[in-house]
mmCIF file of C-alpha atoms in Angstrom:
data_model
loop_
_atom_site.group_PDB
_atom_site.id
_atom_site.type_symbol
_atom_site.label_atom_id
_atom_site.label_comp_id
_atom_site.label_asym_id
_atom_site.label_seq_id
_atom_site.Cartn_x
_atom_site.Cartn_y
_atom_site.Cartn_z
ATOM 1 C CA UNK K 1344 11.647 7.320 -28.143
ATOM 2 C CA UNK K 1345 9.930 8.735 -25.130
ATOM 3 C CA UNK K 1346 12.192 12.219 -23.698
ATOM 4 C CA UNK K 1347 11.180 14.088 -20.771
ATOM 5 C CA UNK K 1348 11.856 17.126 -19.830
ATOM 6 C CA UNK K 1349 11.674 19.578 -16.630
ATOM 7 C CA UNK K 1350 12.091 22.884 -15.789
ATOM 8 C CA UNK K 1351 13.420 24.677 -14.160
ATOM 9 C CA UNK K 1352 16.528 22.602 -13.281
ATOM 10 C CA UNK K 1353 16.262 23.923 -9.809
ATOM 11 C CA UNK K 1354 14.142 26.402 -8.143
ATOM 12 C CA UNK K 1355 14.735 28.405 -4.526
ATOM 13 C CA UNK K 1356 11.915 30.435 -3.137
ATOM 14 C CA UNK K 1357 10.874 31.358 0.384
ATOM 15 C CA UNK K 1358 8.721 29.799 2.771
ATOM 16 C CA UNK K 1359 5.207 29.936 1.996
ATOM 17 C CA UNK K 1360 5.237 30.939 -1.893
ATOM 18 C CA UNK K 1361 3.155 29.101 -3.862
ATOM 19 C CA UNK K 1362 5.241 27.454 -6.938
ATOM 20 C CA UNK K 1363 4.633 25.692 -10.043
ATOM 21 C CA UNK K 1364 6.883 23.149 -11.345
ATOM 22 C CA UNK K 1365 6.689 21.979 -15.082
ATOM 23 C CA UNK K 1366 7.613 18.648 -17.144
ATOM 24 C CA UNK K 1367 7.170 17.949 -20.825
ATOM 25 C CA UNK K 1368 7.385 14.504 -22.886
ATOM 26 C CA UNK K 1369 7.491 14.255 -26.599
ATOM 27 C CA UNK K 1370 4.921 11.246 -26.963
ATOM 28 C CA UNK K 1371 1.879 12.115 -26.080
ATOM 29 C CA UNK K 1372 0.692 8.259 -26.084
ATOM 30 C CA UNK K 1373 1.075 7.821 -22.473
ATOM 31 C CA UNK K 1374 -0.441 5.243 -19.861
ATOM 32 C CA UNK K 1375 -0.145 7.437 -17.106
ATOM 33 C CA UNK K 1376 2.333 10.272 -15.338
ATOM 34 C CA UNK K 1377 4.023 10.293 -12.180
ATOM 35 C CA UNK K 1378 5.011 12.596 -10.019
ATOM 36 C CA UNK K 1379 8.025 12.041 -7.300
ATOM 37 C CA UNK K 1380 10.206 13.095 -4.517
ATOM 38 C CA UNK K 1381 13.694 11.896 -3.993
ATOM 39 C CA UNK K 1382 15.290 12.891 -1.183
ATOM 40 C CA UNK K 1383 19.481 13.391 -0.556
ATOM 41 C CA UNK K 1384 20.855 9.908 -1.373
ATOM 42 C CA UNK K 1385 17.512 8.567 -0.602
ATOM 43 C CA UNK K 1386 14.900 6.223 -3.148
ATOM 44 C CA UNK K 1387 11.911 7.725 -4.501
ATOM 45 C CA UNK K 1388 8.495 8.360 -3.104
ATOM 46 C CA UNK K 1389 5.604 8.664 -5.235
ATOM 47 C CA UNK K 1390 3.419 12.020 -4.728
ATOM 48 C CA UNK K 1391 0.989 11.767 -7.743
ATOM 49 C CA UNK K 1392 0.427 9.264 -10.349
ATOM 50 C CA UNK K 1393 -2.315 10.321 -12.985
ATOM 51 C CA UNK K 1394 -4.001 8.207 -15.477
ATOM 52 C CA UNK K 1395 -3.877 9.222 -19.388
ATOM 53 C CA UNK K 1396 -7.705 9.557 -19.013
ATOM 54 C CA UNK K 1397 -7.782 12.187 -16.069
ATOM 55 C CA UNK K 1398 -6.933 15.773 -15.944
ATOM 56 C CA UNK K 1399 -5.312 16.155 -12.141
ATOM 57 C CA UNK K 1400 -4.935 14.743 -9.497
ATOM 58 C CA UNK K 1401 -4.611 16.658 -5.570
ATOM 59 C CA UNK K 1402 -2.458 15.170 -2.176
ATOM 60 C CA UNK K 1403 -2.796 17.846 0.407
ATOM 61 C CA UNK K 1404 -0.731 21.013 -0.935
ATOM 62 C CA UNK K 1405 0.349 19.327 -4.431
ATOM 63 C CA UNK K 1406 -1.604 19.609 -7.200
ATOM 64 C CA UNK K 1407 -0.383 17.786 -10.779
ATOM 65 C CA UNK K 1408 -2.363 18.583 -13.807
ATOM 66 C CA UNK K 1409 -1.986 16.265 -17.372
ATOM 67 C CA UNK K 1410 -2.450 17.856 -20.427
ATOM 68 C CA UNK K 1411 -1.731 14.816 -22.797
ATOM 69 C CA UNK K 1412 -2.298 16.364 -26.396
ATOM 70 C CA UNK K 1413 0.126 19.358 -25.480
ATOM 71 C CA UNK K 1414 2.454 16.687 -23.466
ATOM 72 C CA UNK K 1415 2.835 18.728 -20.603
ATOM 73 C CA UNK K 1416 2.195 18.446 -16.840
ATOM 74 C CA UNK K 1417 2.702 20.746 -13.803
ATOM 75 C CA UNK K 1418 3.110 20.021 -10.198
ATOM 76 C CA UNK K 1419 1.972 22.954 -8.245
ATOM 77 C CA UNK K 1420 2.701 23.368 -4.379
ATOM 78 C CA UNK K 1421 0.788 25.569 -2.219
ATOM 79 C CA UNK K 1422 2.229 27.781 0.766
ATOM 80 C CA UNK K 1423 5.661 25.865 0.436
ATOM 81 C CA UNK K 1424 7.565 25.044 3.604
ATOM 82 C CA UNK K 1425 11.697 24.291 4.191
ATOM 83 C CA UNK K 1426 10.206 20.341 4.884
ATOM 84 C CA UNK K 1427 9.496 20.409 0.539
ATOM 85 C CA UNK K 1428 13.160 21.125 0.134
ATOM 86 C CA UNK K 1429 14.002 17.821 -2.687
ATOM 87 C CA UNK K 1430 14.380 16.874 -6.129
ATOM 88 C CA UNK K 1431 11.049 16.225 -7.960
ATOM 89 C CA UNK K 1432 11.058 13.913 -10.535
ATOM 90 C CA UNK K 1433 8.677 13.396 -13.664
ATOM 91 C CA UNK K 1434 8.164 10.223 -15.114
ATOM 92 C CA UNK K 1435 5.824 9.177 -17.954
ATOM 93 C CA UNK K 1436 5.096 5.373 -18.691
ATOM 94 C CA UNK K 1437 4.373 4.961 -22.162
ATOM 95 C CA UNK K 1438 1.790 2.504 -23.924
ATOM 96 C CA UNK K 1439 3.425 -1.170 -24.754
ATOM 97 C CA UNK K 1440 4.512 -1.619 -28.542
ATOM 98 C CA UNK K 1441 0.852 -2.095 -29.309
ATOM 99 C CA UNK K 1442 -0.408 0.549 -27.931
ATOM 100 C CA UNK K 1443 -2.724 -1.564 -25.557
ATOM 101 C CA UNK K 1444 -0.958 -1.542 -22.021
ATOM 102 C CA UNK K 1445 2.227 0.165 -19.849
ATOM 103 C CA UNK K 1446 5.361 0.183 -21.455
ATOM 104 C CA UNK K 1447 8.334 1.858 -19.936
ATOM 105 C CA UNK K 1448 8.919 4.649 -17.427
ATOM 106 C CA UNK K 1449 11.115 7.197 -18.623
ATOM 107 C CA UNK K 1450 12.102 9.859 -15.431
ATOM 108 C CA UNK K 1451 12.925 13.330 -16.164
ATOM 109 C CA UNK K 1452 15.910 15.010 -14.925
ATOM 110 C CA UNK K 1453 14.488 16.416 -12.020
ATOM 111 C CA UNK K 1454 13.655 19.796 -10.556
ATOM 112 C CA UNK K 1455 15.815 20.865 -7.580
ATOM 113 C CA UNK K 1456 13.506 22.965 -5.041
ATOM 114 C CA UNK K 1457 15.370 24.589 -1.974
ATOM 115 C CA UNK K 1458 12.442 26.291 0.454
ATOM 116 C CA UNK K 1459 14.485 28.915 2.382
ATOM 117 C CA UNK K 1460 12.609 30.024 6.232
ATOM 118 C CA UNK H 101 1.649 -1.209 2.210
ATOM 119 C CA UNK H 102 4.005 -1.528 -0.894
ATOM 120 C CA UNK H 103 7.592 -1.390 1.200
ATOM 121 C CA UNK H 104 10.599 -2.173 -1.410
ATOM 122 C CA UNK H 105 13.885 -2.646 0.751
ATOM 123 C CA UNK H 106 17.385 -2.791 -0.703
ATOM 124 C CA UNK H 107 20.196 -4.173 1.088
ATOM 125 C CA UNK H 108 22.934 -2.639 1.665
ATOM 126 C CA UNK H 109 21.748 0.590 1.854
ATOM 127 C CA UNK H 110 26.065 1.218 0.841
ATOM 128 C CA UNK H 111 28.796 -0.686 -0.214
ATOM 129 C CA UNK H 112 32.370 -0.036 -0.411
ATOM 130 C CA UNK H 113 34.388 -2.838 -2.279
ATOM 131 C CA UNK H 114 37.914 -2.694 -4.409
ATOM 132 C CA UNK H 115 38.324 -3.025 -7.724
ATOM 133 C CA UNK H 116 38.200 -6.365 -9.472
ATOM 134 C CA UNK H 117 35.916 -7.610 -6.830
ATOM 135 C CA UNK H 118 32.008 -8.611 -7.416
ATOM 136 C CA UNK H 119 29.250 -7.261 -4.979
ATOM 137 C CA UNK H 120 25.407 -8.137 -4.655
ATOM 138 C CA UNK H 121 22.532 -6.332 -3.668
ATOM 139 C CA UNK H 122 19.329 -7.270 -3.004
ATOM 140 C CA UNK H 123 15.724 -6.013 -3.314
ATOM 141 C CA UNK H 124 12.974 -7.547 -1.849
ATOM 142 C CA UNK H 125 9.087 -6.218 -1.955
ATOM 143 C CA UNK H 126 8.137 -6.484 1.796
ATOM 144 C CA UNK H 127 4.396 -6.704 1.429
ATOM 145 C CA UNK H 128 3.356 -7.384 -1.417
ATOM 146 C CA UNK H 129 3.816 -9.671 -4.358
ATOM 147 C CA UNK H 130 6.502 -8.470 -7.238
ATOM 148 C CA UNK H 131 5.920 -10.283 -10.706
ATOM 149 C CA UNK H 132 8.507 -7.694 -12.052
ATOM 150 C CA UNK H 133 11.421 -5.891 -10.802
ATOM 151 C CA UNK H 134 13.610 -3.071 -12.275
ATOM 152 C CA UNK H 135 17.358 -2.130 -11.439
ATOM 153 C CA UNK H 136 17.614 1.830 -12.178
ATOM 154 C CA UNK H 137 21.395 3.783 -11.709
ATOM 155 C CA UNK H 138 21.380 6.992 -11.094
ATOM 156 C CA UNK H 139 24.764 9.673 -11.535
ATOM 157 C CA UNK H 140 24.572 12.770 -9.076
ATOM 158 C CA UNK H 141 22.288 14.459 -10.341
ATOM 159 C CA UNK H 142 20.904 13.178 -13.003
ATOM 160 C CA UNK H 143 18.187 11.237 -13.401
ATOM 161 C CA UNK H 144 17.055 7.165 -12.687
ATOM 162 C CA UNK H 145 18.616 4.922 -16.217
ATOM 163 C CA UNK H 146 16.688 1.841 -16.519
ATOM 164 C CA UNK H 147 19.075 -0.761 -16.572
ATOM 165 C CA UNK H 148 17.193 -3.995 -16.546
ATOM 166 C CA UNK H 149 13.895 -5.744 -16.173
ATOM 167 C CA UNK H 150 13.561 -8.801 -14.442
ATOM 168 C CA UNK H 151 10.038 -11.080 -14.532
ATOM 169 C CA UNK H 152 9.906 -13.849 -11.986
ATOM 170 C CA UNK H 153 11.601 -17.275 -12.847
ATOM 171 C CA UNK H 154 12.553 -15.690 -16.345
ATOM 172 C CA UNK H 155 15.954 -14.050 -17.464
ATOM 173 C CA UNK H 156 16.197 -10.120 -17.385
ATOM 174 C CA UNK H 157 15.738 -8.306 -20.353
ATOM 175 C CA UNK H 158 18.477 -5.248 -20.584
ATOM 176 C CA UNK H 159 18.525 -2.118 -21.880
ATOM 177 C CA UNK H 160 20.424 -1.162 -24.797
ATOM 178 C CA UNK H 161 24.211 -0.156 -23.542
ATOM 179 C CA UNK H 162 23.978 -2.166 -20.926
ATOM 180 C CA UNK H 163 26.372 -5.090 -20.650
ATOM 181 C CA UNK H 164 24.274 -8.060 -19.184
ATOM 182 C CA UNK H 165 27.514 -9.946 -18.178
ATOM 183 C CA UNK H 166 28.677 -7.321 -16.022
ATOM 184 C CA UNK H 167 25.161 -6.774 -14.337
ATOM 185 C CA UNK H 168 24.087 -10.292 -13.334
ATOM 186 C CA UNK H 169 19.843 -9.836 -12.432
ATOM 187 C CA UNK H 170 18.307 -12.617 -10.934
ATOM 188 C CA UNK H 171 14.308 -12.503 -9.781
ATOM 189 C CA UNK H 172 14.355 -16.206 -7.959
ATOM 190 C CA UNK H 173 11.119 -15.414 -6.413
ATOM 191 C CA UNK H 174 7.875 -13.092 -6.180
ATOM 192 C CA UNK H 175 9.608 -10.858 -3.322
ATOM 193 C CA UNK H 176 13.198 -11.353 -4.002
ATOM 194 C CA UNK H 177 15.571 -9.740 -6.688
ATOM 195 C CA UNK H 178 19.368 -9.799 -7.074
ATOM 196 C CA UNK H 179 21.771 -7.317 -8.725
ATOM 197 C CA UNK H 180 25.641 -8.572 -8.953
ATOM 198 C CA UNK H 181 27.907 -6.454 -10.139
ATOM 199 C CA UNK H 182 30.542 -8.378 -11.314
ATOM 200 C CA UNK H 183 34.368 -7.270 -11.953
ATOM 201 C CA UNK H 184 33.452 -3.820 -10.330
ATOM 202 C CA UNK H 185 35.592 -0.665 -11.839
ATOM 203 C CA UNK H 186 35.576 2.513 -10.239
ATOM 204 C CA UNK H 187 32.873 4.008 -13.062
ATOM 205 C CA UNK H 188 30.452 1.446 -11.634
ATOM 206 C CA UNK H 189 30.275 3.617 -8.646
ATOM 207 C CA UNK H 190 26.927 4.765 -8.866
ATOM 208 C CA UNK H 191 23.283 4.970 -6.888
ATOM 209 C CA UNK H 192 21.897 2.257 -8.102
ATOM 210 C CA UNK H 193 17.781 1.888 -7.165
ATOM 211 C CA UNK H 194 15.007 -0.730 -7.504
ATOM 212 C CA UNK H 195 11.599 -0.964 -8.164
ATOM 213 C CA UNK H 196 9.017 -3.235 -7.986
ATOM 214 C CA UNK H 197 5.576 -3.860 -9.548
ATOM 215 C CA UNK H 198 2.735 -4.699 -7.383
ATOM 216 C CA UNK H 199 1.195 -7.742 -9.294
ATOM 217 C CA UNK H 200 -2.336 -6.631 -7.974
ATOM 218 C CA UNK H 201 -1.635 -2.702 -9.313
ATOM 219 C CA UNK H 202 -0.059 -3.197 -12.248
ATOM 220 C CA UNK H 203 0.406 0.132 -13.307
ATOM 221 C CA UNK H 204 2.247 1.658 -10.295
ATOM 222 C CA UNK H 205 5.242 1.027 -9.389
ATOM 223 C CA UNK H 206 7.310 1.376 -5.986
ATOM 224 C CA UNK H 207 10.692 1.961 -5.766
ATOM 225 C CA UNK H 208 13.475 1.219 -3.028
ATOM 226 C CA UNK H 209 15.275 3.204 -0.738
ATOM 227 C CA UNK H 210 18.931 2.407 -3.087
ATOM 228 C CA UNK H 211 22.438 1.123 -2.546
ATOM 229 C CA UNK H 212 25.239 3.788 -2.900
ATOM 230 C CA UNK H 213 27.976 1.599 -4.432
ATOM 231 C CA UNK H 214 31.742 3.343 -4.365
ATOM 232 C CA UNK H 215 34.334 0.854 -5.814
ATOM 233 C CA UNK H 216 37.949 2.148 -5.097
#
């Protein structure tokens, strides 16, 4: 059974730091790893999604990297601003029974960033 | 592109009652749907998925009788919860597969659901 795991739980820096954000998974047979943002009572938006076949992937100031064999993946985010304040949520999608196609998504906890002025 | 809307964005009702809420995919067609619940602060529980004109399939723990899915079409999905008890309060959040991107999926904007 797929587990993910983030950390930290949350996170508060100042404006314009530069900050890494980490998740783990204990399968490394993965379809592919997405990163999102959820808002205050809000749904999710989708930042990143990376294949199991690529390395990173880059939107503006986020960066996500995939290390598959280590089952790791960080988010980093560049010169942060008060406007990335959110909860950032990992979630893997693992390979069907057979190992052939998507299977479920399982979401990590979530990391809670606060981006004081 | 790829809009999933719930509706109602919240939802008070009393115990003993049943309440519905919908998802629809705006833009786009959705050969599967997913009903996630979400505690403060925790993290999205898949409850359910749903294929079009097929029943859902549910996930372990979760009591299929109480959560009535139904995915009558390619842009519609239902969630009733039936006999609501004050621990069904919950965020409860859908998601829909694009049947053209297969391996993304986009999720809706959820339904805060309080039952006093």
């Amino acid at each position: 059974k797929q587990e993910v795991t983030q950390i930290p739980a949350a996170l508060s820096v100042p404006e314009g730091e530069n900050l890494v954000l980490n998740c783990s998974f204990t399968d490394s047979a993965i379809y592919n790893l997405q990163w999102f943002r959820q808002d205050p009572g809000k749904g999710l938006t989708s930042l990143l999604l990376i294949q199991s076949s690529q390395r990173e992937q880059t939107s503006g100031r986020l960066n996500a990297s995939l290390d598959k064999s280590s089952g790791r993946s960080t988010l980093y985010i560049a010169a942060s601003q008060p406007g990335d304040s959110a909860t950032y949520l990992c979630a893997v999608r693992s390979l069907n029974a057979g190992g052939t196609s998507y299977g479920k998504l399982t979401f990590g906890q979530g990391t809670i960033l606060t981006v004081h002025p | 592109g790829a809009v999933v809307s719930q509706h109602p964005s919240w939802v008070i009702c009393k115990s003993g009652t049943s309440v519905k809420i919908e998802c629809r995919s705006l833009d786009f067609q959705a050969t599967t749907m997913f009903w996630y619940r979400q505690f403060p602060k925790q993290s999205l529980m898949l409850m359910a998925t749903s294929n079009e004109g097929s029943k859902a399939t549910y996930e372990q723990g979760v009591e299929k009788d109480k959560f009535l899915i139904n995915h009558a079409s390619l842009t519609l999905s239902t969630l009733t919860v039936t006999s609501a008890h004050p621990e069904d309060s919950s965020f409860y959040i859908c998601s829909a597969r694009d049947y053209g991107r297969v391996y993304e999926q986009y999720f809706g904007p959820g339904t805060r659901l309080t039952v006093t």
